[in-house]
Tab-separated table of C-alpha atoms and ligand atoms in Angstrom:
chain	number	residue	atom	x	y	z
A	1	MET	CA	17.631	-11.474	11.446
A	2	ILE	CA	18.688	-10.331	7.967
A	3	TRP	CA	16.555	-9.827	4.862
A	4	THR	CA	16.722	-12.780	2.456
A	5	LYS	CA	13.693	-12.456	0.148
A	6	LYS	CA	14.213	-11.630	-3.554
A	7	ASP	CA	10.670	-10.321	-4.103
A	8	LEU	CA	7.866	-8.503	-2.320
A	9	ILE	CA	4.555	-9.930	-3.497
A	10	ALA	CA	2.235	-10.063	-0.483
A	11	ILE	CA	2.077	-9.139	3.194
A	12	LYS	CA	0.594	-12.604	3.721
A	13	ASP	CA	4.079	-14.038	2.924
A	14	LEU	CA	5.974	-11.847	5.434
A	15	SER	CA	6.850	-12.749	9.008
A	16	VAL	CA	6.479	-10.197	11.803
A	17	GLU	CA	10.307	-9.999	11.884
A	18	GLU	CA	10.449	-9.215	8.150
A	19	ILE	CA	7.800	-6.498	8.535
A	20	GLN	CA	9.847	-5.079	11.410
A	21	ILE	CA	13.049	-5.012	9.277
A	22	ILE	CA	11.243	-3.007	6.578
A	23	LEU	CA	9.790	-0.561	9.131
A	24	ASP	CA	13.163	-0.088	10.870
A	25	THR	CA	14.943	0.487	7.541
A	26	ALA	CA	12.211	2.927	6.464
A	27	ARG	CA	12.726	4.909	9.678
A	28	ALA	CA	16.331	5.588	8.674
A	29	TYR	CA	15.222	6.620	5.179
A	30	LYS	CA	12.536	8.922	6.634
A	31	ASP	CA	15.327	10.832	8.403
A	32	LEU	CA	17.227	10.955	5.117
A	33	ILE	CA	14.357	12.384	3.041
A	34	LEU	CA	13.932	15.219	5.538
A	35	ARG	CA	17.589	16.276	5.187
A	36	PRO	CA	18.606	19.032	2.735
A	37	ILE	CA	20.616	16.495	0.668
A	38	LYS	CA	18.278	13.575	0.102
A	39	LYS	CA	20.286	11.341	-2.206
A	40	VAL	CA	22.584	8.378	-1.374
A	41	PRO	CA	24.566	6.151	-3.752
A	42	ALA	CA	23.130	2.884	-2.360
A	43	LEU	CA	21.788	1.581	-5.712
A	44	ARG	CA	24.283	3.245	-8.065
A	45	GLY	CA	24.712	1.046	-11.142
A	46	ARG	CA	21.387	-0.749	-10.556
A	47	THR	CA	18.314	-0.336	-12.735
A	48	VAL	CA	14.681	-0.280	-11.642
A	49	ALA	CA	11.860	-0.660	-14.196
A	50	LEU	CA	8.414	0.708	-13.390
A	51	PHE	CA	5.719	-1.216	-15.250
A	52	PHE	CA	2.269	0.095	-14.322
A	53	LEU	CA	-0.540	-1.470	-16.333
A	54	GLU	CA	-3.185	0.331	-14.233
A	55	PRO	CA	-3.316	4.048	-13.353
A	56	SER	CA	-1.378	5.302	-10.341
A	57	THR	CA	-0.239	8.622	-8.920
A	58	ARG	CA	1.190	7.952	-5.459
A	59	THR	CA	2.714	4.492	-5.884
A	60	ARG	CA	4.369	5.091	-9.274
A	61	ILE	CA	5.779	8.508	-8.429
A	62	SER	CA	7.035	7.483	-5.007
A	63	PHE	CA	8.743	4.363	-6.432
A	64	GLU	CA	10.381	6.499	-9.129
A	65	LEU	CA	11.524	9.062	-6.582
A	66	ALA	CA	12.661	6.340	-4.160
A	67	ALA	CA	14.811	4.705	-6.859
A	68	LYS	CA	16.278	8.077	-7.870
A	69	ARG	CA	17.011	9.041	-4.242
A	70	LEU	CA	18.979	5.764	-4.021
A	71	SER	CA	20.843	6.673	-7.255
A	72	ALA	CA	19.390	3.820	-9.344
A	73	ASP	CA	18.670	4.275	-13.047
A	74	VAL	CA	14.911	4.261	-13.663
A	75	ILE	CA	13.025	2.996	-16.722
A	76	ASN	CA	9.361	4.001	-16.982
A	77	MET	CA	7.446	1.604	-19.209
A	78	ASN	CA	4.244	2.772	-20.819
A	79	PRO	CA	1.902	-0.177	-21.443
A	80	SER	CA	0.153	1.569	-24.349
A	81	THR	CA	3.456	1.921	-26.260
A	82	SER	CA	5.015	-1.397	-25.198
A	83	SER	CA	4.980	-4.497	-27.410
A	84	GLN	CA	2.258	-5.940	-25.196
A	85	THR	CA	-0.077	-4.149	-27.624
A	86	LYS	CA	1.321	-6.461	-30.371
A	87	GLY	CA	0.479	-9.599	-28.435
A	88	GLU	CA	3.661	-10.133	-26.413
A	89	SER	CA	2.947	-11.967	-23.179
A	90	LEU	CA	3.616	-10.369	-19.805
A	91	LEU	CA	6.304	-12.937	-19.060
A	92	ASP	CA	8.051	-12.415	-22.418
A	93	THR	CA	8.048	-8.643	-21.842
A	94	ALA	CA	9.553	-9.164	-18.399
A	95	ARG	CA	12.159	-11.652	-19.762
A	96	ASN	CA	13.286	-8.925	-22.168
A	97	LEU	CA	13.715	-6.520	-19.267
A	98	GLU	CA	15.839	-9.110	-17.535
A	99	ALA	CA	17.908	-9.606	-20.706
A	100	LEU	CA	18.667	-5.882	-20.466
A	101	LYS	CA	20.059	-6.574	-16.962
A	102	ILE	CA	17.311	-4.699	-15.142
A	103	ASN	CA	17.605	-5.586	-11.459
A	104	THR	CA	14.142	-4.753	-10.115
A	105	ILE	CA	10.700	-4.646	-11.742
A	106	VAL	CA	7.938	-2.769	-9.915
A	107	MET	CA	4.627	-3.832	-11.434
A	108	ARG	CA	0.966	-2.914	-11.051
A	109	HIS	CA	-1.453	-5.195	-12.883
A	110	LYS	CA	-5.222	-5.660	-12.951
A	111	HIS	CA	-4.928	-9.431	-12.479
A	112	ALA	CA	-4.287	-11.005	-9.078
A	113	GLY	CA	-1.188	-13.203	-9.228
A	114	ALA	CA	0.553	-11.351	-12.089
A	115	ALA	CA	3.516	-10.274	-9.918
A	116	GLU	CA	3.889	-13.775	-8.511
A	117	ILE	CA	4.207	-15.249	-12.017
A	118	LEU	CA	7.133	-12.918	-12.756
A	119	ALA	CA	8.730	-13.606	-9.360
A	120	LYS	CA	8.663	-17.372	-9.987
A	121	ASN	CA	10.143	-17.113	-13.481
A	122	LEU	CA	12.756	-14.370	-13.259
A	123	LYS	CA	15.974	-13.755	-11.346
A	124	ALA	CA	15.189	-10.011	-11.144
A	125	SER	CA	13.474	-8.774	-7.965
A	126	ILE	CA	9.751	-8.248	-8.415
A	127	ILE	CA	7.772	-5.767	-6.337
A	128	ASN	CA	3.996	-6.004	-6.418
A	129	ALA	CA	2.635	-2.443	-6.666
A	130	GLY	CA	-0.949	-3.770	-6.631
A	131	ASP	CA	-2.421	-6.834	-8.376
A	132	GLY	CA	-6.162	-6.848	-8.933
A	133	PHE	CA	-8.120	-7.359	-5.707
A	134	HIS	CA	-5.242	-9.389	-4.229
A	135	GLU	CA	-2.620	-7.272	-2.417
A	136	HIS	CA	-0.892	-3.888	-2.338
A	137	PRO	CA	1.907	-4.697	0.106
A	138	THR	CA	3.812	-1.401	0.001
A	139	GLN	CA	0.614	0.509	0.845
A	140	SER	CA	0.082	-1.656	3.907
A	141	LEU	CA	3.708	-1.205	5.005
A	142	LEU	CA	3.464	2.578	4.714
A	143	ASP	CA	0.191	2.451	6.658
A	144	LEU	CA	1.856	0.450	9.461
A	145	PHE	CA	4.765	2.910	9.444
A	146	THR	CA	2.412	5.915	9.647
A	147	ILE	CA	0.417	4.473	12.545
A	148	LEU	CA	3.654	3.700	14.410
A	149	GLU	CA	4.859	7.267	13.925
A	150	ASN	CA	1.773	8.434	15.815
A	151	LYS	CA	1.089	5.634	18.324
A	152	LYS	CA	3.662	3.898	20.534
A	153	THR	CA	2.784	0.401	19.371
A	154	LEU	CA	0.456	-1.426	17.002
A	155	LYS	CA	-0.248	-4.204	19.495
A	156	GLY	CA	-3.708	-3.816	21.028
A	157	LEU	CA	-4.776	-0.812	18.906
A	158	ASN	CA	-8.344	-0.699	17.618
A	159	VAL	CA	-8.341	-0.063	13.882
A	160	THR	CA	-11.457	0.119	11.695
A	161	ILE	CA	-11.376	-0.096	7.895
A	162	VAL	CA	-14.496	1.328	6.236
A	163	GLY	CA	-15.479	1.119	2.574
A	164	ASP	CA	-15.405	-1.053	-0.516
A	165	ILE	CA	-13.458	-3.894	1.072
A	166	LEU	CA	-14.603	-6.427	-1.541
A	167	HIS	CA	-12.588	-4.750	-4.307
A	168	SER	CA	-9.728	-3.487	-2.153
A	169	ARG	CA	-6.200	-4.913	-2.367
A	170	VAL	CA	-5.238	-2.317	0.273
A	171	ALA	CA	-7.786	-3.820	2.677
A	172	ARG	CA	-6.479	-7.349	2.018
A	173	SER	CA	-2.850	-6.352	2.628
A	174	ASN	CA	-3.845	-4.419	5.727
A	175	ILE	CA	-5.900	-7.308	7.094
A	176	TRP	CA	-2.726	-9.434	6.960
A	177	GLY	CA	-0.385	-6.664	8.098
A	178	LEU	CA	-2.431	-5.221	10.944
A	179	THR	CA	-3.512	-8.565	12.416
A	180	LYS	CA	0.066	-9.937	12.247
A	181	MET	CA	1.179	-6.890	14.255
A	182	GLY	CA	-1.459	-7.488	16.975
A	183	VAL	CA	-4.102	-4.920	15.996
A	184	HIS	CA	-7.802	-5.509	16.817
A	185	LEU	CA	-9.261	-4.974	13.359
A	186	THR	CA	-12.881	-4.213	12.486
A	187	LEU	CA	-14.188	-4.054	8.912
A	188	CYS	CA	-17.224	-1.906	8.225
A	189	SER	CA	-19.232	-1.810	5.017
A	190	ALA	CA	-22.469	-2.822	3.392
A	191	PRO	CA	-22.763	-6.645	3.239
A	192	SER	CA	-22.441	-6.447	-0.576
A	193	MET	CA	-18.997	-4.837	-0.228
A	194	LEU	CA	-17.460	-7.408	2.111
A	195	PRO	CA	-15.785	-10.616	0.868
A	196	LYS	CA	-17.476	-13.847	1.941
A	197	ASP	CA	-15.992	-15.475	5.073
A	198	ILE	CA	-13.545	-12.597	5.629
A	199	GLU	CA	-14.016	-12.903	9.423
A	200	LYS	CA	-12.059	-16.190	9.218
A	201	LEU	CA	-8.953	-13.985	8.917
A	202	GLY	CA	-9.393	-12.831	12.518
A	203	VAL	CA	-11.310	-9.587	11.945
A	204	LYS	CA	-14.618	-8.327	13.327
A	205	ILE	CA	-17.415	-7.267	10.955
A	206	CYS	CA	-19.756	-4.384	11.721
A	207	TYR	CA	-22.346	-2.992	9.306
A	208	ASP	CA	-23.057	0.122	11.394
A	209	LEU	CA	-20.490	2.909	10.922
A	210	LYS	CA	-21.148	4.643	14.262
A	211	LYS	CA	-20.656	1.425	16.229
A	212	ALA	CA	-17.641	0.364	14.136
A	213	ILE	CA	-15.668	3.540	14.805
A	214	LYS	CA	-16.849	4.349	18.356
A	215	ASN	CA	-13.673	3.076	20.059
A	216	ALA	CA	-11.307	3.248	17.120
A	217	ASP	CA	-7.761	4.546	17.542
A	218	VAL	CA	-7.372	4.610	13.764
A	219	ILE	CA	-10.036	4.782	11.038
A	220	GLN	CA	-8.993	3.917	7.506
A	221	LEU	CA	-11.441	4.923	4.800
A	222	LEU	CA	-11.522	3.368	1.343
A	223	ARG	CA	-13.108	4.694	-1.819
A	224	ILE	CA	-15.684	2.798	-3.885
A	225	GLN	CA	-13.792	1.279	-6.834
A	226	PHE	CA	-16.137	2.444	-9.586
A	227	GLU	CA	-13.679	1.195	-12.245
A	228	ARG	CA	-14.061	-2.475	-11.264
A	229	ASP	CA	-16.319	-4.648	-13.419
A	230	SER	CA	-18.926	-5.219	-10.731
A	231	GLY	CA	-19.221	-1.420	-10.171
A	232	ILE	CA	-21.118	0.027	-7.224
A	233	LEU	CA	-22.828	-2.618	-5.111
A	234	PHE	CA	-25.183	-0.143	-3.485
A	235	PRO	CA	-28.466	1.511	-4.561
A	236	SER	CA	-26.814	4.934	-5.025
A	237	VAL	CA	-23.568	6.739	-4.266
A	238	LYS	CA	-25.487	9.333	-2.212
A	239	GLU	CA	-27.033	6.648	-0.038
A	240	TYR	CA	-23.629	4.988	0.402
A	241	GLY	CA	-22.115	8.333	1.470
A	242	ASN	CA	-24.946	8.901	3.972
A	243	LEU	CA	-24.438	5.510	5.587
A	244	TYR	CA	-20.681	4.932	5.303
A	245	GLY	CA	-19.111	8.340	4.672
A	246	LEU	CA	-17.201	9.974	7.541
A	247	SER	CA	-18.640	13.433	8.131
A	248	ALA	CA	-17.218	16.185	10.338
A	249	GLU	CA	-20.261	15.830	12.657
A	250	LEU	CA	-19.628	12.124	13.173
A	251	LEU	CA	-15.907	12.681	13.731
A	252	LYS	CA	-16.717	15.175	16.528
A	253	GLN	CA	-18.513	12.389	18.435
A	254	LEU	CA	-15.360	10.226	18.477
A	255	ASN	CA	-12.167	10.111	20.470
A	256	PRO	CA	-10.337	13.344	19.485
A	257	GLN	CA	-7.106	11.296	19.324
A	258	ALA	CA	-8.540	8.988	16.637
A	259	LEU	CA	-6.420	9.137	13.495
A	260	ILE	CA	-7.889	9.275	10.002
A	261	MET	CA	-6.167	7.488	7.127
A	262	HIS	CA	-6.942	6.858	3.474
A	263	PRO	CA	-4.674	5.286	0.830
A	264	GLY	CA	-5.932	7.691	-1.837
A	265	PRO	CA	-7.222	8.689	-4.249
A	266	ILE	CA	-9.940	10.216	-2.047
A	267	ASN	CA	-13.475	10.884	-3.247
A	268	ARG	CA	-14.434	13.973	-1.244
A	269	GLY	CA	-18.067	14.023	-0.168
A	270	ILE	CA	-18.523	10.261	-0.633
A	271	GLU	CA	-16.413	8.215	1.819
A	272	ILE	CA	-14.814	11.266	3.452
A	273	ALA	CA	-15.914	14.869	4.028
A	274	SER	CA	-13.402	17.556	3.044
A	275	ALA	CA	-13.334	18.836	6.644
A	276	VAL	CA	-12.215	15.359	7.774
A	277	ALA	CA	-9.694	14.812	4.975
A	278	ASP	CA	-8.089	18.208	5.598
A	279	GLY	CA	-8.589	18.276	9.379
A	280	PRO	CA	-6.038	17.940	12.196
A	281	GLN	CA	-6.675	14.220	12.733
A	282	SER	CA	-5.956	13.350	9.102
A	283	LEU	CA	-2.704	11.552	8.231
A	284	ILE	CA	-3.499	11.241	4.532
A	285	LEU	CA	-0.572	13.298	3.249
A	286	ASP	CA	1.792	11.873	5.913
A	287	GLN	CA	0.985	8.473	4.399
A	288	VAL	CA	2.194	9.768	1.027
A	289	THR	CA	5.458	11.119	2.500
A	290	ASN	CA	6.044	7.873	4.374
A	291	GLY	CA	5.426	5.916	1.181
A	292	LEU	CA	8.675	7.329	-0.160
A	293	ALA	CA	10.687	6.169	2.873
A	294	VAL	CA	9.058	2.727	2.880
A	295	ARG	CA	9.663	2.229	-0.860
A	296	MET	CA	13.303	3.289	-0.499
A	297	ALA	CA	13.648	0.683	2.254
A	298	ILE	CA	12.086	-2.038	0.093
A	299	LEU	CA	14.177	-1.236	-2.996
A	300	PHE	CA	17.291	-1.264	-0.826
A	301	LEU	CA	16.496	-4.489	1.066
A	302	LEU	CA	15.583	-6.427	-2.086
A	303	SER	CA	18.859	-5.346	-3.722
A	304	GLY	CA	20.747	-7.551	-1.263
A	305	ILE	CA	23.321	-4.842	-0.528
A	306	ASP	CA	24.809	-4.984	2.995
A	307	GLU	CA	23.220	-2.939	5.749
A	308	GLY	CA	25.192	0.251	6.424
A	309	GLU	CA	26.117	0.683	2.769
A	310	GLY	CA	22.650	2.044	1.949
A	311	MET	CA	22.803	5.076	4.209
A	312	ARG	CA	26.327	6.176	3.239
A	313	LYS	CA	26.543	9.557	1.565
B	401	CP	N1	-2.756	4.347	-2.805
B	401	CP	C1	-2.450	4.131	-4.105
B	401	CP	O1	-2.107	3.010	-4.508
B	401	CP	O2	-2.547	5.227	-4.889
B	401	CP	P1	-2.223	5.248	-6.452
B	401	CP	O3	-3.260	4.386	-7.127
B	401	CP	O4	-2.298	6.682	-6.864
B	401	CP	O5	-0.855	4.669	-6.650
């Protein structure tokens, strides 16, 4: 099977075969980024625009680095100095980027569906770097990649996601991604932080952290998204941390092979204790490294360049 899609908007839209192509391509790029010379000419002459209308550290920087490692030209757009502040619509801004012959637009936006609107109206490739509560597909792909680096297969693994699932685009992408790849997925949170009817997507719900993580091979923690309009849906942050935070004491009671993941940014002392975040079972910084390889793979695949060309020095 070869890659045919122009855009990457949602894990929901990807087949298992398409997910596998991205993971296989990322594996080759992971080898590349560990070499002394990390740059290839795969996207020479192409231009990638980064348009982040919400804050980001990991996703924006790793997309910029990924594009540069592939020799693309990179345009960083600052929303506060763009003509969006003068009333230009998102689509008109994007049409201007296309008029400048930009090949790929990587966009983060607070509204679900924003990336899809651009994908439907432009010839340029659109990559969704997070849209509201909807999806964050590249985060899910780097999570799948990281688990596979540490476990032989995803099929049959027990994974538990703990935290503010209601507001989390990472959780939504991972629900699609992990279940498509055959993972037994449990979601754990307070009832107020779980979307209604989410179990219809083939996941188990557990409100008790100890029970939810008892047999987990992988535990993914999520922060409370204080910046969202509905804010904290819990009596207090301290109480939330007591009930749903992963402490070093609790971790000691689990399978010592259980892996700890978090998409970042982490809120130490709330959803994760420092000893857990920095401990030997934590893959948090491996996730960041793998994000670079996965984003190189996605930029390369969406460019439509033949396989083989992308790895040539
Ligand atoms: N995981 C993630 O999306 O992090 P950033 O918000 O820093 O990009």
